[in-house]
PDB file of C-alpha atoms in Angstrom:
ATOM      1  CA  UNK D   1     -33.842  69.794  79.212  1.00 69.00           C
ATOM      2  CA  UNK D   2     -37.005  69.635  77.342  1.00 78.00           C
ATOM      3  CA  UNK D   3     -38.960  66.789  76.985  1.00 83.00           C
ATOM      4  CA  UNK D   4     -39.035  67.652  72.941  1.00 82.00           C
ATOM      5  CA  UNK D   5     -35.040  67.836  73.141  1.00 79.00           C
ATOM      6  CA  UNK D   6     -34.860  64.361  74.181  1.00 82.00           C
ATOM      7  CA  UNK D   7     -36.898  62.519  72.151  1.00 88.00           C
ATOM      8  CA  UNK D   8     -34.966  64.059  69.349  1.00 85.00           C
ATOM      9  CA  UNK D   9     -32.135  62.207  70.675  1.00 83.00           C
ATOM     10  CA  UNK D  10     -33.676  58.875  71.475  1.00 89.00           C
ATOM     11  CA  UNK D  11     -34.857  59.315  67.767  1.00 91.00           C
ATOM     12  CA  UNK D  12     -31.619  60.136  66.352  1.00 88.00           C
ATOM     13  CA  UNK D  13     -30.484  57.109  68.638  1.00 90.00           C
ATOM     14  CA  UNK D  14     -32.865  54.942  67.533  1.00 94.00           C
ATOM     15  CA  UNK D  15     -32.351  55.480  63.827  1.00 93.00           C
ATOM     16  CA  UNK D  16     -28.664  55.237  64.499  1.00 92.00           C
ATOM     17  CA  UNK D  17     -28.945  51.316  65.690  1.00 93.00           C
ATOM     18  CA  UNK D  18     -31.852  50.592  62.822  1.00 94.00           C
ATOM     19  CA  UNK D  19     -29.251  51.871  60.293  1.00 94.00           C
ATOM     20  CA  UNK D  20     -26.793  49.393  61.568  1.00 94.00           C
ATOM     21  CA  UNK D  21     -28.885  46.343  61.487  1.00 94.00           C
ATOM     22  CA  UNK D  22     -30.335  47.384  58.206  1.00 94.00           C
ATOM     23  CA  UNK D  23     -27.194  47.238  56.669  1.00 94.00           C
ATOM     24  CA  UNK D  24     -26.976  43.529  57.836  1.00 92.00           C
ATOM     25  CA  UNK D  25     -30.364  42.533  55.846  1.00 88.00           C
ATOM     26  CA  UNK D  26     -29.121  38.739  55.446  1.00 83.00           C
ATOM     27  CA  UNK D  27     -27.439  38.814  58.650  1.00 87.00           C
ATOM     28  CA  UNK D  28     -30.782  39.706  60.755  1.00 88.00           C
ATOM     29  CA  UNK D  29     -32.928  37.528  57.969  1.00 89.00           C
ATOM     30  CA  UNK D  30     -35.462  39.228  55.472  1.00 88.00           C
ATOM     31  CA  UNK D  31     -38.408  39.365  57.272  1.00 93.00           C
ATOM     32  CA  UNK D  32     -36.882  41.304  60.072  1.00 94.00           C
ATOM     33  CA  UNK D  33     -35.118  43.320  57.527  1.00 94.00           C
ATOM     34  CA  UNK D  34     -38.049  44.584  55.824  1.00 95.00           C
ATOM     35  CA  UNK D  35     -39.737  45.462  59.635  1.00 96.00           C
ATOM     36  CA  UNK D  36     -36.925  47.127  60.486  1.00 95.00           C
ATOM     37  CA  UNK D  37     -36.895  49.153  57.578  1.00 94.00           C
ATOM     38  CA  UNK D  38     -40.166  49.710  58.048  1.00 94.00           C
ATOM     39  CA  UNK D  39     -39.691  51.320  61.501  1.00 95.00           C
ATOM     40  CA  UNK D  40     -36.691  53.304  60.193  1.00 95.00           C
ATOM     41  CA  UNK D  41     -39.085  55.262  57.539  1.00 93.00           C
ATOM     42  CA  UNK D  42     -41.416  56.109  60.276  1.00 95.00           C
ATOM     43  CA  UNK D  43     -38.895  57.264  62.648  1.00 95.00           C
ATOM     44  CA  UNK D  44     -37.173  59.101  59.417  1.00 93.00           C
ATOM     45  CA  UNK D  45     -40.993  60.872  59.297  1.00 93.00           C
ATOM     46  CA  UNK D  46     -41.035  61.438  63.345  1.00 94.00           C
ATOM     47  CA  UNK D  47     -37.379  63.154  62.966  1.00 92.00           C
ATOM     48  CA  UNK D  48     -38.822  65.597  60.396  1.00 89.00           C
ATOM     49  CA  UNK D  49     -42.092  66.073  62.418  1.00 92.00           C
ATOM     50  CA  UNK D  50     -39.374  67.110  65.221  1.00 90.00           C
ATOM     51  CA  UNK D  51     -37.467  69.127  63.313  1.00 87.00           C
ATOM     52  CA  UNK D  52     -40.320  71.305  61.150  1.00 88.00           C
ATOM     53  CA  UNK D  53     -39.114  74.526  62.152  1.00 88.00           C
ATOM     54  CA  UNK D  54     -35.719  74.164  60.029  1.00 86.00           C
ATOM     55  CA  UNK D  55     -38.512  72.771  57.209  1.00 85.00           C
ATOM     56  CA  UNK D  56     -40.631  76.002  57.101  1.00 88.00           C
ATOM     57  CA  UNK D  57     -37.615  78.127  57.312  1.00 88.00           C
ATOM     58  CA  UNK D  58     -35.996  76.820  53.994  1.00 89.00           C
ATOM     59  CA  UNK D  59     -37.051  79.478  51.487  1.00 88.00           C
ATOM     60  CA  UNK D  60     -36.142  82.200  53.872  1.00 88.00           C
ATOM     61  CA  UNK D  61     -32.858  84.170  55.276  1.00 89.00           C
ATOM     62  CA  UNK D  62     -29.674  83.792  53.503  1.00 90.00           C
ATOM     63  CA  UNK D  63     -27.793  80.868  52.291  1.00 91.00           C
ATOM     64  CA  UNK D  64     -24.181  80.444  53.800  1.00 91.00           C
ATOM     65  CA  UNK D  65     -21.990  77.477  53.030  1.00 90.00           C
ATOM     66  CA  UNK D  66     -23.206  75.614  55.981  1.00 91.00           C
ATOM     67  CA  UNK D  67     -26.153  75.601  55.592  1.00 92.00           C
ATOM     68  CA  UNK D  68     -25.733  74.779  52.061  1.00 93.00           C
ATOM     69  CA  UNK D  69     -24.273  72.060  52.596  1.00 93.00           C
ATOM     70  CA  UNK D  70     -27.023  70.960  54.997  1.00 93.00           C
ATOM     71  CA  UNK D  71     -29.648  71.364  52.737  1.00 95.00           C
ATOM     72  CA  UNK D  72     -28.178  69.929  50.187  1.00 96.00           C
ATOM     73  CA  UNK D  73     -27.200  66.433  51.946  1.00 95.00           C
ATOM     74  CA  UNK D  74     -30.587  66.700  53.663  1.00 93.00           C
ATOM     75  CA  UNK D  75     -32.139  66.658  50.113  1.00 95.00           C
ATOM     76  CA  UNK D  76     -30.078  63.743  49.234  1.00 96.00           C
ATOM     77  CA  UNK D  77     -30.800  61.724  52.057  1.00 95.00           C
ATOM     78  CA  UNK D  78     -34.653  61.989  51.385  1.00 94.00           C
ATOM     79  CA  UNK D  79     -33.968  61.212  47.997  1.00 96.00           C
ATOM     80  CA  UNK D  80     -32.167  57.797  49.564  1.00 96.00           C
ATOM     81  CA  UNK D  81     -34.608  57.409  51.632  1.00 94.00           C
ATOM     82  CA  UNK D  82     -37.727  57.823  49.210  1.00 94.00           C
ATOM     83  CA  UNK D  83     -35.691  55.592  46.556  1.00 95.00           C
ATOM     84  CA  UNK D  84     -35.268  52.756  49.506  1.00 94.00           C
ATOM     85  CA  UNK D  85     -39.130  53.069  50.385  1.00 92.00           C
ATOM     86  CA  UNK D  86     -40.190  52.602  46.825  1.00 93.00           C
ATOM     87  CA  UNK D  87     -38.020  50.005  45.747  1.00 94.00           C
ATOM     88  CA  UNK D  88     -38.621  48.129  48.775  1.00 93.00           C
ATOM     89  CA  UNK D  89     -42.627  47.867  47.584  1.00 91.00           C
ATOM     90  CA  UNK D  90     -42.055  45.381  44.400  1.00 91.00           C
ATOM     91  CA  UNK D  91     -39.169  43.212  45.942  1.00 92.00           C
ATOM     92  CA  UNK D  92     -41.189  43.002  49.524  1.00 92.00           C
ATOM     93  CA  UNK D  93     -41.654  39.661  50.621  1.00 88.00           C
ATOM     94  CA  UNK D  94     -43.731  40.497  53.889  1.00 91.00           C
ATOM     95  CA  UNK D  95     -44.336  43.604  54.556  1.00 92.00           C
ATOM     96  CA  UNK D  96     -45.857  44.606  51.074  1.00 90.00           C
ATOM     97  CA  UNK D  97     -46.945  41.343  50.562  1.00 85.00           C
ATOM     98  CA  UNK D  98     -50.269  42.086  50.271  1.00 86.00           C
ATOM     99  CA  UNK D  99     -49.893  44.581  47.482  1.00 86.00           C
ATOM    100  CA  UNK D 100     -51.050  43.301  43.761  1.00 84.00           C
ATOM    101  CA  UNK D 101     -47.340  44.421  41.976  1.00 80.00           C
ATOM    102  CA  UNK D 102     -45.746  41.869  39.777  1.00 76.00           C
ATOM    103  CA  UNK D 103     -42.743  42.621  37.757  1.00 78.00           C
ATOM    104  CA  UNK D 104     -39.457  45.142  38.213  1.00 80.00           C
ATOM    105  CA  UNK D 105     -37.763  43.082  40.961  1.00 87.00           C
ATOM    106  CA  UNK D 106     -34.169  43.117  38.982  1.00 90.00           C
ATOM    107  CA  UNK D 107     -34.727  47.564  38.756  1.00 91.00           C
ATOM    108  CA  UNK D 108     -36.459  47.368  42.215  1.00 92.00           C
ATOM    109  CA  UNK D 109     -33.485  45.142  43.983  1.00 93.00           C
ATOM    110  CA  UNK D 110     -30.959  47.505  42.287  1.00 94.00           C
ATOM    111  CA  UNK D 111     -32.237  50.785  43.527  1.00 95.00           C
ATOM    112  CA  UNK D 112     -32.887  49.354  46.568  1.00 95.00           C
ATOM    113  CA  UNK D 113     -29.199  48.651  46.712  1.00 95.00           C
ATOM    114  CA  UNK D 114     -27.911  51.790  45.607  1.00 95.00           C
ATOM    115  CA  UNK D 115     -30.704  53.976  47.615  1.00 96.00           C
ATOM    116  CA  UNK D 116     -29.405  51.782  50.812  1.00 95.00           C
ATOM    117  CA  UNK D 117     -25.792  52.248  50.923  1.00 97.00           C
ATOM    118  CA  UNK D 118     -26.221  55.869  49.681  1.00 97.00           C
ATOM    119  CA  UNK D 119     -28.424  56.462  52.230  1.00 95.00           C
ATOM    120  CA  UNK D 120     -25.992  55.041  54.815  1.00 96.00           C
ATOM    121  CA  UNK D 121     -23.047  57.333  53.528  1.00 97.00           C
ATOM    122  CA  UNK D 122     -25.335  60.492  53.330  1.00 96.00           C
ATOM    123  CA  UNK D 123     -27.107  59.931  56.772  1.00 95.00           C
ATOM    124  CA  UNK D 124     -23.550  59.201  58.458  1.00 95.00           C
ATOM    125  CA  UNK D 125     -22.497  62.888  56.404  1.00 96.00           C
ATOM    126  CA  UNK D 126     -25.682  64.290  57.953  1.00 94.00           C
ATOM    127  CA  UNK D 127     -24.989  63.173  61.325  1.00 93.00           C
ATOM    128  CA  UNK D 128     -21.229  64.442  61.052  1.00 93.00           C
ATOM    129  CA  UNK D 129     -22.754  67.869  60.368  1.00 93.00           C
ATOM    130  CA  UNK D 130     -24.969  68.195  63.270  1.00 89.00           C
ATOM    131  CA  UNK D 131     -22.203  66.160  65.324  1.00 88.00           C
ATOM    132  CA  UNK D 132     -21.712  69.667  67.374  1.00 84.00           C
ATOM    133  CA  UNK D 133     -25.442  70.564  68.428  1.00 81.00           C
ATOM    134  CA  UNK D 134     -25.834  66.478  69.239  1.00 77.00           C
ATOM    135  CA  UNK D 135     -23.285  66.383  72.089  1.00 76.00           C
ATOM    136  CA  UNK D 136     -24.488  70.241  73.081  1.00 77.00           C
ATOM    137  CA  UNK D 137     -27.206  68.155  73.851  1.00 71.00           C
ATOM    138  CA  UNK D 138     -26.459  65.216  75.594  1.00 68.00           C
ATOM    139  CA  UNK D 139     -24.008  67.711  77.472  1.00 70.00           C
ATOM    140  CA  UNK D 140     -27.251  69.342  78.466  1.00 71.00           C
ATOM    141  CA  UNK D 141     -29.015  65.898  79.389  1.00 65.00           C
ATOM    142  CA  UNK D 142     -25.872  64.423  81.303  1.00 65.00           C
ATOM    143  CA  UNK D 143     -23.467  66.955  82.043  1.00 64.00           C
ATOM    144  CA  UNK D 144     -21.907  64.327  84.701  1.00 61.00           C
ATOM    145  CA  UNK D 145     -20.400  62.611  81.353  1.00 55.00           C
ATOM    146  CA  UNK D 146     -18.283  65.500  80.520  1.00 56.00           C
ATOM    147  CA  UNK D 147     -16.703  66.858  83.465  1.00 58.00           C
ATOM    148  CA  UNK D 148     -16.012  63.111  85.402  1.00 54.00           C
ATOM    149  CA  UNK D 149     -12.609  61.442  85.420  1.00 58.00           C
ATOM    150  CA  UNK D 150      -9.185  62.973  85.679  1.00 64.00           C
ATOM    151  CA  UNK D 151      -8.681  64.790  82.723  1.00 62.00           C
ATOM    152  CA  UNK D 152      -9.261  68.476  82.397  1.00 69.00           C
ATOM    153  CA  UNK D 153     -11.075  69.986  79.803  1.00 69.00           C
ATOM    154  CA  UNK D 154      -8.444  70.141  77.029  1.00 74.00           C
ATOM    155  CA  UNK D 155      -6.795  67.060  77.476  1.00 81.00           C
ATOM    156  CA  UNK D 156     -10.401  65.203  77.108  1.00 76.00           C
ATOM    157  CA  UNK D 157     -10.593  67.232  74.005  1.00 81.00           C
ATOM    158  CA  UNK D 158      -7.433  66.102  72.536  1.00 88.00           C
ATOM    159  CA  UNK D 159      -8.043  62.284  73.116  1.00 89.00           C
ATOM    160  CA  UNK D 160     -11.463  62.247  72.081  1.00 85.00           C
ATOM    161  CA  UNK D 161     -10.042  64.096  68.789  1.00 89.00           C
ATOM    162  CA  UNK D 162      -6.707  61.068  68.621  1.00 93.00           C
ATOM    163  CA  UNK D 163     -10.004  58.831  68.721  1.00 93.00           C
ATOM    164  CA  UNK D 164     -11.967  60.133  66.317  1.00 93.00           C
ATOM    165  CA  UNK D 165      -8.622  60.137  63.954  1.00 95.00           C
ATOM    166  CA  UNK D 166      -8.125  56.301  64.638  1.00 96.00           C
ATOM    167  CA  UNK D 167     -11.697  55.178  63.768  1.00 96.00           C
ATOM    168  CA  UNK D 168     -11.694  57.511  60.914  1.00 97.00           C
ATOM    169  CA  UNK D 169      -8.354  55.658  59.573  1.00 97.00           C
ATOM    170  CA  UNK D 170      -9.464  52.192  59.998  1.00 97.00           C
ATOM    171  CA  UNK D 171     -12.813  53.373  58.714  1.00 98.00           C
ATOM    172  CA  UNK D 172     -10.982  53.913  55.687  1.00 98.00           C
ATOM    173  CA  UNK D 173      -9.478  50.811  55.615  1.00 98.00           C
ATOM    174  CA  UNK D 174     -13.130  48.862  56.252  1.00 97.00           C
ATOM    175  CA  UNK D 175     -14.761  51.082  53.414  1.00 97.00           C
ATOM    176  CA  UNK D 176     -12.395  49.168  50.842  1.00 97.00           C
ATOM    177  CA  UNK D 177     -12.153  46.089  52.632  1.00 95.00           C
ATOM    178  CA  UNK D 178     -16.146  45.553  52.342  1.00 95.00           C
ATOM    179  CA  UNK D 179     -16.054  46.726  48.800  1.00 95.00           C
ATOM    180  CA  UNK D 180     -18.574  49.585  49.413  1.00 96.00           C
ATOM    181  CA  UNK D 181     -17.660  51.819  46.317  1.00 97.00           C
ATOM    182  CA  UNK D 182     -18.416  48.846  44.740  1.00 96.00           C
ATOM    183  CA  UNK D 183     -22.595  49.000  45.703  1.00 95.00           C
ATOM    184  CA  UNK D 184     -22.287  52.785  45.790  1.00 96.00           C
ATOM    185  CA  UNK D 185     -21.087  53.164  41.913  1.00 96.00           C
ATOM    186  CA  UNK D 186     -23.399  49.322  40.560  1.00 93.00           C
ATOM    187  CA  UNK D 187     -20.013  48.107  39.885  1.00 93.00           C
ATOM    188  CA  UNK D 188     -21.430  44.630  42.166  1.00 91.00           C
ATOM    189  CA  UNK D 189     -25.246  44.367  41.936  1.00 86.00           C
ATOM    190  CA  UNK D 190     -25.291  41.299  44.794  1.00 87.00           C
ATOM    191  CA  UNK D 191     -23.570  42.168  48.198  1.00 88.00           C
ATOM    192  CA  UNK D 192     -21.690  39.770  49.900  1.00 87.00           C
ATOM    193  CA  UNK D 193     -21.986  38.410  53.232  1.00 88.00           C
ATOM    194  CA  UNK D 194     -19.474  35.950  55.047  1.00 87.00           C
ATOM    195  CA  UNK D 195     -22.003  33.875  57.120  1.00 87.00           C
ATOM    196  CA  UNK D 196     -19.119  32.133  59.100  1.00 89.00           C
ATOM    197  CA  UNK D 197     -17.589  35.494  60.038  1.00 91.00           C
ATOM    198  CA  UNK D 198     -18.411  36.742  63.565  1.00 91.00           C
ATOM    199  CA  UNK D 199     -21.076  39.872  63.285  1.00 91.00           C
ATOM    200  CA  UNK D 200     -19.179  41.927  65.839  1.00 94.00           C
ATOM    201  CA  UNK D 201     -16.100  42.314  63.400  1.00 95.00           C
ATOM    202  CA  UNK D 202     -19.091  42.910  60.282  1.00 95.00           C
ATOM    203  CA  UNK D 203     -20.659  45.814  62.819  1.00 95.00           C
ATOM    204  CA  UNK D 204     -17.339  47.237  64.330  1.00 96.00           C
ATOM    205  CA  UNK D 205     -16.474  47.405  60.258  1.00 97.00           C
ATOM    206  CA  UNK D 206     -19.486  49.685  59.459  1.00 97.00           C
ATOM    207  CA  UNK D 207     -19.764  51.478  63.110  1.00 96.00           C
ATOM    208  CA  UNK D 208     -15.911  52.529  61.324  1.00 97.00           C
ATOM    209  CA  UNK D 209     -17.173  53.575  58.121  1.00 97.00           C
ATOM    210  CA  UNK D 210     -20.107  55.766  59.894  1.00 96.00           C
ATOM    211  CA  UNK D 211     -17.632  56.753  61.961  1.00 96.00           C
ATOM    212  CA  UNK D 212     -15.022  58.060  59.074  1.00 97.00           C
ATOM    213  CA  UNK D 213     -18.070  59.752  57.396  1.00 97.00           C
ATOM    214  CA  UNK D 214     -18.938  61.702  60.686  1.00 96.00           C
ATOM    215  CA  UNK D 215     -15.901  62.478  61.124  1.00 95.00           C
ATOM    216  CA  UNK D 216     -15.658  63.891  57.397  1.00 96.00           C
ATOM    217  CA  UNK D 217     -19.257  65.573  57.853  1.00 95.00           C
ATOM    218  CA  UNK D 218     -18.054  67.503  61.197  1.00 94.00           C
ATOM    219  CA  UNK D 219     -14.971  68.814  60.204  1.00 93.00           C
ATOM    220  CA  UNK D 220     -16.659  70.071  56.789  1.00 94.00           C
ATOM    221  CA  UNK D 221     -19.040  72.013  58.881  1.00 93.00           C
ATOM    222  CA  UNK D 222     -16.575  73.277  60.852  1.00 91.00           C
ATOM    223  CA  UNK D 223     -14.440  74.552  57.384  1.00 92.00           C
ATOM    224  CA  UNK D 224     -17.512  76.036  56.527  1.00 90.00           C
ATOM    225  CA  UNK D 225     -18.366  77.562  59.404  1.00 87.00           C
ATOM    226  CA  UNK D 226     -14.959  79.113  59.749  1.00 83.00           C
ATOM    227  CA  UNK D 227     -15.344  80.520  56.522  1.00 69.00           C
ATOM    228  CA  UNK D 228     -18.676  82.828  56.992  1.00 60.00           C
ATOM    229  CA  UNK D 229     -15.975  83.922  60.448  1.00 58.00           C
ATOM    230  CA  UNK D 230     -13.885  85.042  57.419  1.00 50.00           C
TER     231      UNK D 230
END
């Protein structure tokens, strides 16, 4: 496998994990928050720097509804993305510190907000839609991981699929019960953390809720994908 390959994946990896933890900002405190944040832009940067082919190829060939739908979730993720990076500039308490800004921290905490859990939908979407090449790849890397055990070929296929159903279901269930459409659509500008609660259950909760979103991202590209078949 080349070596250019598998950085993509430690990157994709590594973004993955930063994602989670930023979504616990009071959980991990603010100044690691903000650090954290900071490395997940620059990885965000590395992933594009990795991926600059598909970049220079956007104004050319034709447009199916894959890769519609790519582009167009790829636009909105740099939009969430961009909209996190900017609003995190006036409400920075360490990073940005230095910076002369005063004023717009009410505008700047509320787009950082909405840019954040937007972000996480859209780059849990984005990951559902690639969900195919990423295990083509770590097949590649590690083909030891698919073929061990005792199950053959299909009957792997079908539990991994009864697996993906079940965290998709109770990803649906922890979507409501942390009142995400809530940040998503302003109707809750502060989000609310239960400090006594044990983090496991708050990241097994939003490993769910990635997971439901991959799940709807993958089997979207796979509709769409069956339609240019048609």
């Amino acid at each position: 496998m080349k070596p250019t390959a598998i950085l993509k994946i430690i990157v994709d990896i590594a973004m993955t994990i930063l994602l989670m933890l930023l979504m616990a900002f009071e959980l991990v405190g603010r100044s690691a928050h903000e650090w954290i944040g900071l490395g997940m832009f620059l990885l965000f940067i590395l992933h594009h720097v990795l991926n600059r082919r598909w970049s220079r190829n956007l104004f050319l060939g034709r447009y199916t509804p894959a890769r519609i739908l790519q582009t167009a979730c790829a636009a909105l993720v740099l939009l969430s993305m961009l909209g996190s990076l900017i609003s995190a500039v006036p409400i920075s308490r360490v990073v940005f510190s230095f910076l002369p800004i005063s004023g717009g921290l009410s505008f700047g905490r509320t787009l950082h907000m909405l840019s954040a859990y937007w972000g996480f939908i859209l780059l849990s979407f984005h990951l559902g839609l690639h969900w195919n090449m990423l295990l083509a790849m770590i097949k590649k890397a590690c083909p030891s991981l698919t073929t061990a055990g005792p199950f053959s070929a299909g009957m792997r296929r079908l539990l991994l699929r009864a697996v993906g159903i079940v965290i998709a279901l109770y990803g649906v269930f922890a979507f409501f019960r942390r009142t995400i459409p809530d940040y998503l659509f302003l109707r809750s500008h502060f989000v609310f953390f239960d400090f006594e609660e044990p983090r496991i259950f708050f990241f097994l909760d939003y490993l769910a809720i990635m997971g439901l979103f991959i799940f709807i991202g993958h089997y979207l590209m796979k509709a769409a994908l069956w339609q240019k078949k048609g």
